[in-house]
Amino acid sequence: MSHDFFNIISREEFESLLASFSATDAVQVPISDAFGLVLAADIISPEDLPPANRSCMDGYAVNARDAFGATEANPAYLECCAELKVDENPDFTLKSGECAAIATGGTLPEGADAVVMVEHTHELGSGTIEIRKSSAPGEHAMLKGEDAAKGDTVFRAGHKVRFQDVGLLAALGIKNVSIHKKPRTGIISTGDELVKIDSPQKVGTIRDVNSHTLRCLVSEAGAEPVNYGIVRDELEKLKSTLKQAVAENDLVLLSGGSSVGMRDLTVQAIESMDDSEILAHGVAISPGKPTILGRVGGKPVLGLPGQVTSVQVVMLSLVMPFIRHIMGQKNAFSTAARPLVQAELGRNAPSKQGREDYVRMKLIQRENEIPLAQPVYGKSGLLKTMVQADGLMIIPADTEGLYAGDTVSIWLI
Amino acid sequence: MSHDFFNIISREEFESLLASFSATDAVQVPISDAFGLVLAADIISPEDLPPANRSCMDGYAVNARDAFGATEANPAYLECCAELKVDENPDFTLKSGECAAIATGGTLPEGADAVVMVEHTHELGSGTIEIRKSSAPGEHAMLKGEDAAKGDTVFRAGHKVRFQDVGLLAALGIKNVSIHKKPRTGIISTGDELVKIDSPQKVGTIRDVNSHTLRCLVSEAGAEPVNYGIVRDELEKLKSTLKQAVAENDLVLLSGGSSVGMRDLTVQAIESMDDSEILAHGVAISPGKPTILGRVGGKPVLGLPGQVTSVQVVMLSLVMPFIRHIMGQKNAFSTAARPLVQAELGRNAPSKQGREDYVRMKLIQRENEIPLAQPVYGKSGLLKTMVQADGLMIIPADTEGLYAGDTVSIWLI
């Protein structure tokens, strides 16, 4: 058993290596399918939105000057010259002293620059409308180009498309956008002890958990998982499966090599490929130290711990941000987007200086106080420790731990 | 224009009505497909996990008594009686003074109850191993049944399956689980002014934004969106589309009726169906007041605001939790699962007492301070106000607003 395979680098250095891989190719997709994916090109507004002044309320289109200063006690009186349909393009100009009934979304006629809500009006009959509230230009109306002006850069390449962005794209009449395609992600489990999950329980075998959890986390990150099943600890078999997976995917994840010998096998398999290179072998995080990063013909290959809980943490901390990076997301490794809750640490959490620790934490809700965060008890290899965890607490590499009573940020998982 | 259609109830009352609908039927799916869905039945562990004592480290299986008190200066010496393969079921009993080489995941022989890490040992040759660290029973080993004992309730019905849960299910050899099926959710946009998004810009028309944003948010909530396109403001056409959508889905969302007349049309269409009922018409939230809840033949029909930003907020605040409820999730309306960040409110945010306000907020990150939260400027109907928002601030119904300098929770969207 050799231990010289580690050449531990910091998490930041490992991320820099990951960040050197390029994003997947751009493809055009309908905007609803772009939800959650990352724009490959800037979006320029092709037109003014709205194309004309438009009402935000049911009420009366007015020239704000005509209603200025109106109150319940001292109303203004306007003549209603039209009842505008919501889909009507009014072909007249509102004159001073006139108003026009309008519905939400309706287009204001020329000469109108505000809307008085129907609640603040009263129909007196024979076309006279009592206006009981003062108005100001632009009030209850969206002005031409107010949402987006023609030529505006609405979104930049690298922006992840959210539901509200899909809404704005739809309003601008943009049917398809260019996004980085979902990375196809090959998943290989390795280990002589591994059996399929429907195998009967047998001492000496372990069911292949990682194929399933990695599948979930790869799709959660936005990529398309492709499972290659279990490969036994044989170099030739691993080489042929890895070769196929590299050919068919944008990214390959190998998990396993829980034993030292097997980690060597992963390195050997990567190195045996044409145009390949080991970029990193070991990262100063716990769990996750034995993580391997290789490059085969320009494509990234990650060798992940086989230990069923360690690999989950490494997926969360390194691989899922990396997937978002190769999906084209700007600042994919930034921790700013992580959902955090502030909590009070319930007990001391010691840590080794020089490595970043990801500690499984349980949150206990309390009345009128921030939650109490307790490290999850139990051996780190137990799956139940992840099941019981509400989140992870990160102990930075430059500290020796955190103290009971400290306010800490818990990353919800 | 009539205004007597509102019979405003509180958000809590509205949620109680929503909560009265039952969950979708249960179906069996492979565990990876259950990710994000909700268990329809308890999961009972069919076996002990692990089935036998198993090593968590590369090292030597020992009887802890034999290594008790060992140090670098005062090591223990044990005879290595076997080199266990990771997939081996050892058929011997470790005697006092013996140890066995073992890899992570390997099964401990009878008589062994702990593992000494290889880092704390030294091979002296001819089978003698120097043990340089004390050991304790259970150390670096997972004991039989420690992860789950046969008969344990591992997960309860109503639990949403997370990635780590898929891992535990895989380890237990559970290939399929019973989950509530994804609710098929019909989406109908209504309004005479609406046109498809690829229609050329024309004053008086509005592109159908809601079909697209609702589609995104329905899938985000875990349901399966089914679009029925645009229906003009004609009762007969709306009735026939609604009838079809109710027949084909578990839930129907109508958006539109931004004008008062159209809201009446939604109510009329629901009431015209066999075995139908209007359960609520108006809820004390802003935006979202005109929301309608109906029941047609046991299925929920929601009439949502047509206003493109209001409907997004109503989806987030009421409809997505409701979708999770009919997916079987326990406490689906609880706000505890919302990702929140604490921030300092940058300016006063007044609110009307008696309604719950959802205010769009932008977060400004600051050094060594919690972020500053600023209400997004601009008319509420502008799509860019949602695009610019990082989250929502909720002003409870019983307050008149929040003050600059207050620490507030921002719900990230």
CSV table of C-alpha atoms in Angstrom, one decimal, chain A residues 246 270-278 294-299:
chain,number,residue,atom,x,y,z
A,246,VAL,CA,-15.2,9.9,-22.4
A,270,ILE,CA,-6.8,8.0,-17.1
A,271,GLU,CA,-3.1,8.1,-18.0
A,272,SER,CA,-3.5,5.2,-20.4
A,273,MET,CA,-5.9,7.2,-22.6
A,274,ASP,CA,-4.6,9.2,-25.6
A,275,ASP,CA,-3.9,12.9,-25.0
A,276,SER,CA,-4.5,12.6,-21.2
A,277,GLU,CA,-3.1,14.2,-18.1
A,278,ILE,CA,-3.6,14.0,-14.3
A,294,GLY,CA,-7.8,14.3,-15.0
A,295,ARG,CA,-8.1,15.5,-18.6
A,296,VAL,CA,-8.7,13.1,-21.5
A,297,GLY,CA,-8.7,14.7,-24.9
A,298,GLY,CA,-9.9,18.0,-23.5
A,299,LYS,CA,-12.6,16.5,-21.4
